[in-house]
Amino acid sequence: MKKSNLAVTAAITGLLAMGTLTAAPAVAAEKEKCYGVSKAGKNDCATKTSSCAGTAKEDGQKDAFVVVPKGLCEKLVGGSTESA
């Protein structure tokens, strides 16, 4: 590969990587934690009583959450954006 092609490839790769890093917070801002709606063993992260995802012991556990699109949680039966 010629040096000029290598430089162009490196520059494009760098720009793509920067675009990926700056887009992530925007995507995360469009999501929210929704407590009380996960099925047993299907929660996304830790609860008050355990430190791992997938450890909810019962359906609708009030301290277990799943990540959903922003605004959806209020529409789900039993959903809350705050842990109980």
PDB file of N, CA and C in Angstrom:
ATOM      1  N   MET A   1       0.849  -1.169   0.000  1.00  0.00           N
ATOM      2  CA  MET A   1       0.000   0.000   0.000  1.00  0.00           C
ATOM      3  C   MET A   1       0.897   1.236   0.000  1.00  0.00           C
ATOM      4  N   LYS A   2       0.532   2.209  -0.792  1.00  0.00           N
ATOM      5  CA  LYS A   2       1.299   3.439  -0.856  1.00  0.00           C
ATOM      6  C   LYS A   2       1.117   4.223   0.437  1.00  0.00           C
ATOM      7  N   LYS A   3       2.104   5.065   0.752  1.00  0.00           N
ATOM      8  CA  LYS A   3       2.040   5.869   1.972  1.00  0.00           C
ATOM      9  C   LYS A   3       0.850   6.822   1.953  1.00  0.00           C
ATOM     10  N   SER A   4       0.520   7.381   0.780  1.00  0.00           N
ATOM     11  CA  SER A   4      -0.610   8.306   0.716  1.00  0.00           C
ATOM     12  C   SER A   4      -1.926   7.580   0.981  1.00  0.00           C
ATOM     13  N   ASN A   5      -2.059   6.349   0.469  1.00  0.00           N
ATOM     14  CA  ASN A   5      -3.260   5.565   0.730  1.00  0.00           C
ATOM     15  C   ASN A   5      -3.369   5.208   2.204  1.00  0.00           C
ATOM     16  N   LEU A   6      -2.251   4.904   2.817  1.00  0.00           N
ATOM     17  CA  LEU A   6      -2.233   4.563   4.233  1.00  0.00           C
ATOM     18  C   LEU A   6      -2.662   5.764   5.077  1.00  0.00           C
ATOM     19  N   ALA A   7      -2.182   6.942   4.714  1.00  0.00           N
ATOM     20  CA  ALA A   7      -2.545   8.158   5.448  1.00  0.00           C
ATOM     21  C   ALA A   7      -4.032   8.461   5.305  1.00  0.00           C
ATOM     22  N   VAL A   8      -4.566   8.306   4.107  1.00  0.00           N
ATOM     23  CA  VAL A   8      -5.996   8.549   3.875  1.00  0.00           C
ATOM     24  C   VAL A   8      -6.824   7.541   4.660  1.00  0.00           C
ATOM     25  N   THR A   9      -6.429   6.283   4.625  1.00  0.00           N
ATOM     26  CA  THR A   9      -7.140   5.242   5.364  1.00  0.00           C
ATOM     27  C   THR A   9      -7.116   5.537   6.856  1.00  0.00           C
ATOM     28  N   ALA A  10      -5.986   5.932   7.385  1.00  0.00           N
ATOM     29  CA  ALA A  10      -5.877   6.260   8.808  1.00  0.00           C
ATOM     30  C   ALA A  10      -6.757   7.450   9.160  1.00  0.00           C
ATOM     31  N   ALA A  11      -6.792   8.457   8.302  1.00  0.00           N
ATOM     32  CA  ALA A  11      -7.610   9.642   8.561  1.00  0.00           C
ATOM     33  C   ALA A  11      -9.095   9.295   8.563  1.00  0.00           C
ATOM     34  N   ILE A  12      -9.531   8.507   7.610  1.00  0.00           N
ATOM     35  CA  ILE A  12     -10.939   8.108   7.534  1.00  0.00           C
ATOM     36  C   ILE A  12     -11.315   7.250   8.736  1.00  0.00           C
ATOM     37  N   THR A  13     -10.444   6.339   9.098  1.00  0.00           N
ATOM     38  CA  THR A  13     -10.704   5.486  10.257  1.00  0.00           C
ATOM     39  C   THR A  13     -10.834   6.334  11.520  1.00  0.00           C
ATOM     40  N   GLY A  14      -9.965   7.321  11.663  1.00  0.00           N
ATOM     41  CA  GLY A  14     -10.031   8.214  12.820  1.00  0.00           C
ATOM     42  C   GLY A  14     -11.326   8.998  12.869  1.00  0.00           C
ATOM     43  N   LEU A  15     -11.760   9.510  11.727  1.00  0.00           N
ATOM     44  CA  LEU A  15     -13.015  10.254  11.673  1.00  0.00           C
ATOM     45  C   LEU A  15     -14.211   9.366  12.002  1.00  0.00           C
ATOM     46  N   LEU A  16     -14.200   8.149  11.502  1.00  0.00           N
ATOM     47  CA  LEU A  16     -15.286   7.219  11.805  1.00  0.00           C
ATOM     48  C   LEU A  16     -15.328   6.899  13.294  1.00  0.00           C
ATOM     49  N   ALA A  17     -14.162   6.702  13.882  1.00  0.00           N
ATOM     50  CA  ALA A  17     -14.105   6.400  15.316  1.00  0.00           C
ATOM     51  C   ALA A  17     -14.618   7.582  16.133  1.00  0.00           C
ATOM     52  N   MET A  18     -14.270   8.799  15.760  1.00  0.00           N
ATOM     53  CA  MET A  18     -14.746   9.974  16.477  1.00  0.00           C
ATOM     54  C   MET A  18     -16.252  10.118  16.348  1.00  0.00           C
ATOM     55  N   GLY A  19     -16.777   9.829  15.179  1.00  0.00           N
ATOM     56  CA  GLY A  19     -18.221   9.907  14.977  1.00  0.00           C
ATOM     57  C   GLY A  19     -18.954   8.912  15.841  1.00  0.00           C
ATOM     58  N   THR A  20     -18.413   7.732  15.998  1.00  0.00           N
ATOM     59  CA  THR A  20     -19.016   6.698  16.829  1.00  0.00           C
ATOM     60  C   THR A  20     -19.005   7.121  18.291  1.00  0.00           C
ATOM     61  N   LEU A  21     -17.915   7.704  18.739  1.00  0.00           N
ATOM     62  CA  LEU A  21     -17.807   8.103  20.139  1.00  0.00           C
ATOM     63  C   LEU A  21     -18.732   9.264  20.470  1.00  0.00           C
ATOM     64  N   THR A  22     -18.914  10.182  19.572  1.00  0.00           N
ATOM     65  CA  THR A  22     -19.768  11.330  19.869  1.00  0.00           C
ATOM     66  C   THR A  22     -21.243  11.005  19.721  1.00  0.00           C
ATOM     67  N   ALA A  23     -21.600   9.995  18.971  1.00  0.00           N
ATOM     68  CA  ALA A  23     -23.005   9.640  18.784  1.00  0.00           C
ATOM     69  C   ALA A  23     -23.546   8.844  19.973  1.00  0.00           C
ATOM     70  N   ALA A  24     -22.709   8.150  20.708  1.00  0.00           N
ATOM     71  CA  ALA A  24     -23.160   7.302  21.808  1.00  0.00           C
ATOM     72  C   ALA A  24     -23.931   8.057  22.883  1.00  0.00           C
ATOM     73  N   PRO A  25     -23.479   9.209  23.379  1.00  0.00           N
ATOM     74  CA  PRO A  25     -24.262   9.909  24.399  1.00  0.00           C
ATOM     75  C   PRO A  25     -25.643  10.333  23.899  1.00  0.00           C
ATOM     76  N   ALA A  26     -25.769  10.681  22.647  1.00  0.00           N
ATOM     77  CA  ALA A  26     -27.064  11.075  22.101  1.00  0.00           C
ATOM     78  C   ALA A  26     -28.022   9.892  22.122  1.00  0.00           C
ATOM     79  N   VAL A  27     -27.531   8.713  21.799  1.00  0.00           N
ATOM     80  CA  VAL A  27     -28.367   7.514  21.827  1.00  0.00           C
ATOM     81  C   VAL A  27     -28.735   7.181  23.263  1.00  0.00           C
ATOM     82  N   ALA A  28     -27.790   7.277  24.185  1.00  0.00           N
ATOM     83  CA  ALA A  28     -28.056   6.979  25.588  1.00  0.00           C
ATOM     84  C   ALA A  28     -29.076   7.945  26.171  1.00  0.00           C
ATOM     85  N   ALA A  29     -29.076   9.190  25.717  1.00  0.00           N
ATOM     86  CA  ALA A  29     -30.014  10.178  26.228  1.00  0.00           C
ATOM     87  C   ALA A  29     -31.442   9.852  25.824  1.00  0.00           C
ATOM     88  N   GLU A  30     -31.622   9.043  24.817  1.00  0.00           N
ATOM     89  CA  GLU A  30     -32.956   8.678  24.351  1.00  0.00           C
ATOM     90  C   GLU A  30     -33.498   7.441  25.052  1.00  0.00           C
ATOM     91  N   LYS A  31     -32.805   6.948  26.056  1.00  0.00           N
ATOM     92  CA  LYS A  31     -33.204   5.750  26.798  1.00  0.00           C
ATOM     93  C   LYS A  31     -33.414   6.104  28.261  1.00  0.00           C
ATOM     94  N   GLU A  32     -34.145   5.254  28.984  1.00  0.00           N
ATOM     95  CA  GLU A  32     -34.315   5.443  30.421  1.00  0.00           C
ATOM     96  C   GLU A  32     -34.482   4.085  31.097  1.00  0.00           C
ATOM     97  N   LYS A  33     -34.183   4.056  32.392  1.00  0.00           N
ATOM     98  CA  LYS A  33     -34.383   2.850  33.181  1.00  0.00           C
ATOM     99  C   LYS A  33     -35.851   2.780  33.566  1.00  0.00           C
ATOM    100  N   CYS A  34     -36.444   1.602  33.390  1.00  0.00           N
ATOM    101  CA  CYS A  34     -37.849   1.402  33.743  1.00  0.00           C
ATOM    102  C   CYS A  34     -37.924   0.278  34.773  1.00  0.00           C
ATOM    103  N   TYR A  35     -38.288   0.645  35.989  1.00  0.00           N
ATOM    104  CA  TYR A  35     -38.363  -0.304  37.105  1.00  0.00           C
ATOM    105  C   TYR A  35     -39.737  -0.941  37.183  1.00  0.00           C
ATOM    106  N   GLY A  36     -39.765  -2.185  37.650  1.00  0.00           N
ATOM    107  CA  GLY A  36     -41.020  -2.867  37.925  1.00  0.00           C
ATOM    108  C   GLY A  36     -41.681  -3.553  36.752  1.00  0.00           C
ATOM    109  N   VAL A  37     -41.011  -3.660  35.626  1.00  0.00           N
ATOM    110  CA  VAL A  37     -41.642  -4.286  34.462  1.00  0.00           C
ATOM    111  C   VAL A  37     -40.881  -5.505  33.926  1.00  0.00           C
ATOM    112  N   SER A  38     -39.717  -5.788  34.470  1.00  0.00           N
ATOM    113  CA  SER A  38     -38.930  -6.905  33.937  1.00  0.00           C
ATOM    114  C   SER A  38     -39.491  -8.248  34.403  1.00  0.00           C
ATOM    115  N   LYS A  39     -39.264  -9.251  33.608  1.00  0.00           N
ATOM    116  CA  LYS A  39     -39.615 -10.614  33.972  1.00  0.00           C
ATOM    117  C   LYS A  39     -38.515 -11.171  34.867  1.00  0.00           C
ATOM    118  N   ALA A  40     -38.817 -12.190  35.624  1.00  0.00           N
ATOM    119  CA  ALA A  40     -37.825 -12.816  36.496  1.00  0.00           C
ATOM    120  C   ALA A  40     -36.616 -13.259  35.667  1.00  0.00           C
ATOM    121  N   GLY A  41     -35.430 -12.856  36.113  1.00  0.00           N
ATOM    122  CA  GLY A  41     -34.198 -13.238  35.438  1.00  0.00           C
ATOM    123  C   GLY A  41     -33.899 -12.458  34.175  1.00  0.00           C
ATOM    124  N   LYS A  42     -34.648 -11.419  33.869  1.00  0.00           N
ATOM    125  CA  LYS A  42     -34.463 -10.683  32.617  1.00  0.00           C
ATOM    126  C   LYS A  42     -34.128  -9.199  32.832  1.00  0.00           C
ATOM    127  N   ASN A  43     -33.777  -8.801  34.063  1.00  0.00           N
ATOM    128  CA  ASN A  43     -33.434  -7.399  34.310  1.00  0.00           C
ATOM    129  C   ASN A  43     -32.093  -7.057  33.679  1.00  0.00           C
ATOM    130  N   ASP A  44     -31.895  -5.769  33.389  1.00  0.00           N
ATOM    131  CA  ASP A  44     -30.690  -5.327  32.687  1.00  0.00           C
ATOM    132  C   ASP A  44     -29.481  -5.120  33.584  1.00  0.00           C
ATOM    133  N   CYS A  45     -29.668  -4.826  34.842  1.00  0.00           N
ATOM    134  CA  CYS A  45     -28.509  -4.551  35.695  1.00  0.00           C
ATOM    135  C   CYS A  45     -28.828  -4.901  37.135  1.00  0.00           C
ATOM    136  N   ALA A  46     -27.978  -4.434  38.027  1.00  0.00           N
ATOM    137  CA  ALA A  46     -28.074  -4.769  39.443  1.00  0.00           C
ATOM    138  C   ALA A  46     -29.388  -4.308  40.069  1.00  0.00           C
ATOM    139  N   THR A  47     -29.761  -4.957  41.166  1.00  0.00           N
ATOM    140  CA  THR A  47     -30.908  -4.557  41.971  1.00  0.00           C
ATOM    141  C   THR A  47     -30.386  -4.192  43.358  1.00  0.00           C
ATOM    142  N   LYS A  48     -31.273  -3.829  44.264  1.00  0.00           N
ATOM    143  CA  LYS A  48     -30.849  -3.526  45.634  1.00  0.00           C
ATOM    144  C   LYS A  48     -30.307  -4.758  46.338  1.00  0.00           C
ATOM    145  N   THR A  49     -30.737  -5.938  45.906  1.00  0.00           N
ATOM    146  CA  THR A  49     -30.348  -7.171  46.594  1.00  0.00           C
ATOM    147  C   THR A  49     -29.344  -8.023  45.832  1.00  0.00           C
ATOM    148  N   SER A  50     -28.957  -7.613  44.630  1.00  0.00           N
ATOM    149  CA  SER A  50     -27.930  -8.366  43.887  1.00  0.00           C
ATOM    150  C   SER A  50     -27.137  -7.411  43.005  1.00  0.00           C
ATOM    151  N   SER A  51     -25.994  -7.871  42.521  1.00  0.00           N
ATOM    152  CA  SER A  51     -25.104  -6.984  41.762  1.00  0.00           C
ATOM    153  C   SER A  51     -24.987  -7.352  40.286  1.00  0.00           C
ATOM    154  N   CYS A  52     -25.884  -8.202  39.795  1.00  0.00           N
ATOM    155  CA  CYS A  52     -25.740  -8.664  38.409  1.00  0.00           C
ATOM    156  C   CYS A  52     -27.034  -8.531  37.613  1.00  0.00           C
ATOM    157  N   ALA A  53     -26.866  -8.416  36.311  1.00  0.00           N
ATOM    158  CA  ALA A  53     -28.016  -8.450  35.408  1.00  0.00           C
ATOM    159  C   ALA A  53     -28.584  -9.861  35.388  1.00  0.00           C
ATOM    160  N   GLY A  54     -29.860  -9.975  35.115  1.00  0.00           N
ATOM    161  CA  GLY A  54     -30.488 -11.289  34.994  1.00  0.00           C
ATOM    162  C   GLY A  54     -30.726 -11.975  36.320  1.00  0.00           C
ATOM    163  N   THR A  55     -30.802 -11.226  37.417  1.00  0.00           N
ATOM    164  CA  THR A  55     -30.963 -11.853  38.732  1.00  0.00           C
ATOM    165  C   THR A  55     -32.270 -11.499  39.420  1.00  0.00           C
ATOM    166  N   ALA A  56     -33.192 -10.836  38.740  1.00  0.00           N
ATOM    167  CA  ALA A  56     -34.482 -10.531  39.356  1.00  0.00           C
ATOM    168  C   ALA A  56     -35.158 -11.846  39.720  1.00  0.00           C
ATOM    169  N   LYS A  57     -35.652 -11.922  40.942  1.00  0.00           N
ATOM    170  CA  LYS A  57     -36.217 -13.175  41.429  1.00  0.00           C
ATOM    171  C   LYS A  57     -37.700 -13.345  41.080  1.00  0.00           C
ATOM    172  N   GLU A  58     -38.385 -12.235  40.720  1.00  0.00           N
ATOM    173  CA  GLU A  58     -39.813 -12.333  40.405  1.00  0.00           C
ATOM    174  C   GLU A  58     -40.187 -11.355  39.294  1.00  0.00           C
ATOM    175  N   ASP A  59     -41.270 -11.642  38.610  1.00  0.00           N
ATOM    176  CA  ASP A  59     -41.790 -10.723  37.596  1.00  0.00           C
ATOM    177  C   ASP A  59     -42.198  -9.416  38.267  1.00  0.00           C
ATOM    178  N   GLY A  60     -41.900  -8.289  37.643  1.00  0.00           N
ATOM    179  CA  GLY A  60     -42.318  -6.999  38.160  1.00  0.00           C
ATOM    180  C   GLY A  60     -41.613  -6.551  39.423  1.00  0.00           C
ATOM    181  N   GLN A  61     -40.450  -7.115  39.702  1.00  0.00           N
ATOM    182  CA  GLN A  61     -39.706  -6.740  40.911  1.00  0.00           C
ATOM    183  C   GLN A  61     -39.436  -5.230  40.885  1.00  0.00           C
ATOM    184  N   LYS A  62     -39.795  -4.518  41.942  1.00  0.00           N
ATOM    185  CA  LYS A  62     -39.787  -3.052  41.967  1.00  0.00           C
ATOM    186  C   LYS A  62     -38.396  -2.426  41.938  1.00  0.00           C
ATOM    187  N   ASP A  63     -37.333  -3.179  42.260  1.00  0.00           N
ATOM    188  CA  ASP A  63     -35.985  -2.600  42.225  1.00  0.00           C
ATOM    189  C   ASP A  63     -35.167  -3.099  41.041  1.00  0.00           C
ATOM    190  N   ALA A  64     -35.796  -3.842  40.138  1.00  0.00           N
ATOM    191  CA  ALA A  64     -35.128  -4.347  38.939  1.00  0.00           C
ATOM    192  C   ALA A  64     -35.597  -3.528  37.741  1.00  0.00           C
ATOM    193  N   PHE A  65     -34.670  -3.207  36.839  1.00  0.00           N
ATOM    194  CA  PHE A  65     -35.060  -2.389  35.689  1.00  0.00           C
ATOM    195  C   PHE A  65     -34.618  -2.991  34.367  1.00  0.00           C
ATOM    196  N   VAL A  66     -35.251  -2.515  33.309  1.00  0.00           N
ATOM    197  CA  VAL A  66     -34.828  -2.750  31.933  1.00  0.00           C
ATOM    198  C   VAL A  66     -34.713  -1.372  31.285  1.00  0.00           C
ATOM    199  N   VAL A  67     -33.845  -1.240  30.309  1.00  0.00           N
ATOM    200  CA  VAL A  67     -33.666   0.024  29.602  1.00  0.00           C
ATOM    201  C   VAL A  67     -34.646   0.051  28.433  1.00  0.00           C
ATOM    202  N   VAL A  68     -35.417   1.131  28.356  1.00  0.00           N
ATOM    203  CA  VAL A  68     -36.437   1.286  27.319  1.00  0.00           C
ATOM    204  C   VAL A  68     -36.289   2.663  26.668  1.00  0.00           C
ATOM    205  N   PRO A  69     -36.889   2.863  25.498  1.00  0.00           N
ATOM    206  CA  PRO A  69     -36.870   4.193  24.889  1.00  0.00           C
ATOM    207  C   PRO A  69     -37.537   5.219  25.820  1.00  0.00           C
ATOM    208  N   LYS A  70     -36.983   6.416  25.864  1.00  0.00           N
ATOM    209  CA  LYS A  70     -37.488   7.473  26.740  1.00  0.00           C
ATOM    210  C   LYS A  70     -38.967   7.731  26.454  1.00  0.00           C
ATOM    211  N   GLY A  71     -39.765   7.800  27.523  1.00  0.00           N
ATOM    212  CA  GLY A  71     -41.195   8.047  27.404  1.00  0.00           C
ATOM    213  C   GLY A  71     -42.049   6.795  27.403  1.00  0.00           C
ATOM    214  N   LEU A  72     -41.459   5.634  27.173  1.00  0.00           N
ATOM    215  CA  LEU A  72     -42.230   4.387  27.117  1.00  0.00           C
ATOM    216  C   LEU A  72     -42.606   3.882  28.510  1.00  0.00           C
ATOM    217  N   CYS A  73     -41.747   4.091  29.490  1.00  0.00           N
ATOM    218  CA  CYS A  73     -41.951   3.506  30.812  1.00  0.00           C
ATOM    219  C   CYS A  73     -43.293   3.900  31.420  1.00  0.00           C
ATOM    220  N   GLU A  74     -43.668   5.176  31.294  1.00  0.00           N
ATOM    221  CA  GLU A  74     -44.937   5.635  31.875  1.00  0.00           C
ATOM    222  C   GLU A  74     -46.139   4.928  31.258  1.00  0.00           C
ATOM    223  N   LYS A  75     -45.979   4.409  30.059  1.00  0.00           N
ATOM    224  CA  LYS A  75     -47.084   3.749  29.360  1.00  0.00           C
ATOM    225  C   LYS A  75     -47.217   2.272  29.735  1.00  0.00           C
ATOM    226  N   LEU A  76     -46.201   1.709  30.389  1.00  0.00           N
ATOM    227  CA  LEU A  76     -46.221   0.294  30.760  1.00  0.00           C
ATOM    228  C   LEU A  76     -46.871   0.106  32.119  1.00  0.00           C
ATOM    229  N   VAL A  77     -47.719  -0.889  32.233  1.00  0.00           N
ATOM    230  CA  VAL A  77     -48.391  -1.183  33.494  1.00  0.00           C
ATOM    231  C   VAL A  77     -47.339  -1.552  34.528  1.00  0.00           C
ATOM    232  N   GLY A  78     -47.334  -0.845  35.648  1.00  0.00           N
ATOM    233  CA  GLY A  78     -46.373  -1.108  36.724  1.00  0.00           C
ATOM    234  C   GLY A  78     -45.043  -0.427  36.529  1.00  0.00           C
ATOM    235  N   GLY A  79     -44.846   0.276  35.412  1.00  0.00           N
ATOM    236  CA  GLY A  79     -43.569   0.910  35.116  1.00  0.00           C
ATOM    237  C   GLY A  79     -43.350   2.187  35.907  1.00  0.00           C
ATOM    238  N   SER A  80     -42.091   2.380  36.325  1.00  0.00           N
ATOM    239  CA  SER A  80     -41.712   3.575  37.064  1.00  0.00           C
ATOM    240  C   SER A  80     -40.258   3.912  36.726  1.00  0.00           C
ATOM    241  N   THR A  81     -39.944   5.182  36.647  1.00  0.00           N
ATOM    242  CA  THR A  81     -38.568   5.582  36.382  1.00  0.00           C
ATOM    243  C   THR A  81     -37.747   5.689  37.671  1.00  0.00           C
ATOM    244  N   GLU A  82     -38.370   5.344  38.808  1.00  0.00           N
ATOM    245  CA  GLU A  82     -37.672   5.355  40.093  1.00  0.00           C
ATOM    246  C   GLU A  82     -37.769   3.989  40.749  1.00  0.00           C
ATOM    247  N   SER A  83     -36.677   3.567  41.364  1.00  0.00           N
ATOM    248  CA  SER A  83     -36.630   2.298  42.063  1.00  0.00           C
ATOM    249  C   SER A  83     -37.451   2.369  43.339  1.00  0.00           C
ATOM    250  N   ALA A  84     -38.114   1.257  43.665  1.00  0.00           N
ATOM    251  CA  ALA A  84     -38.889   1.209  44.914  1.00  0.00           C
ATOM    252  C   ALA A  84     -38.096   0.532  46.014  1.00  0.00           C
TER     253      ALA A  84
END
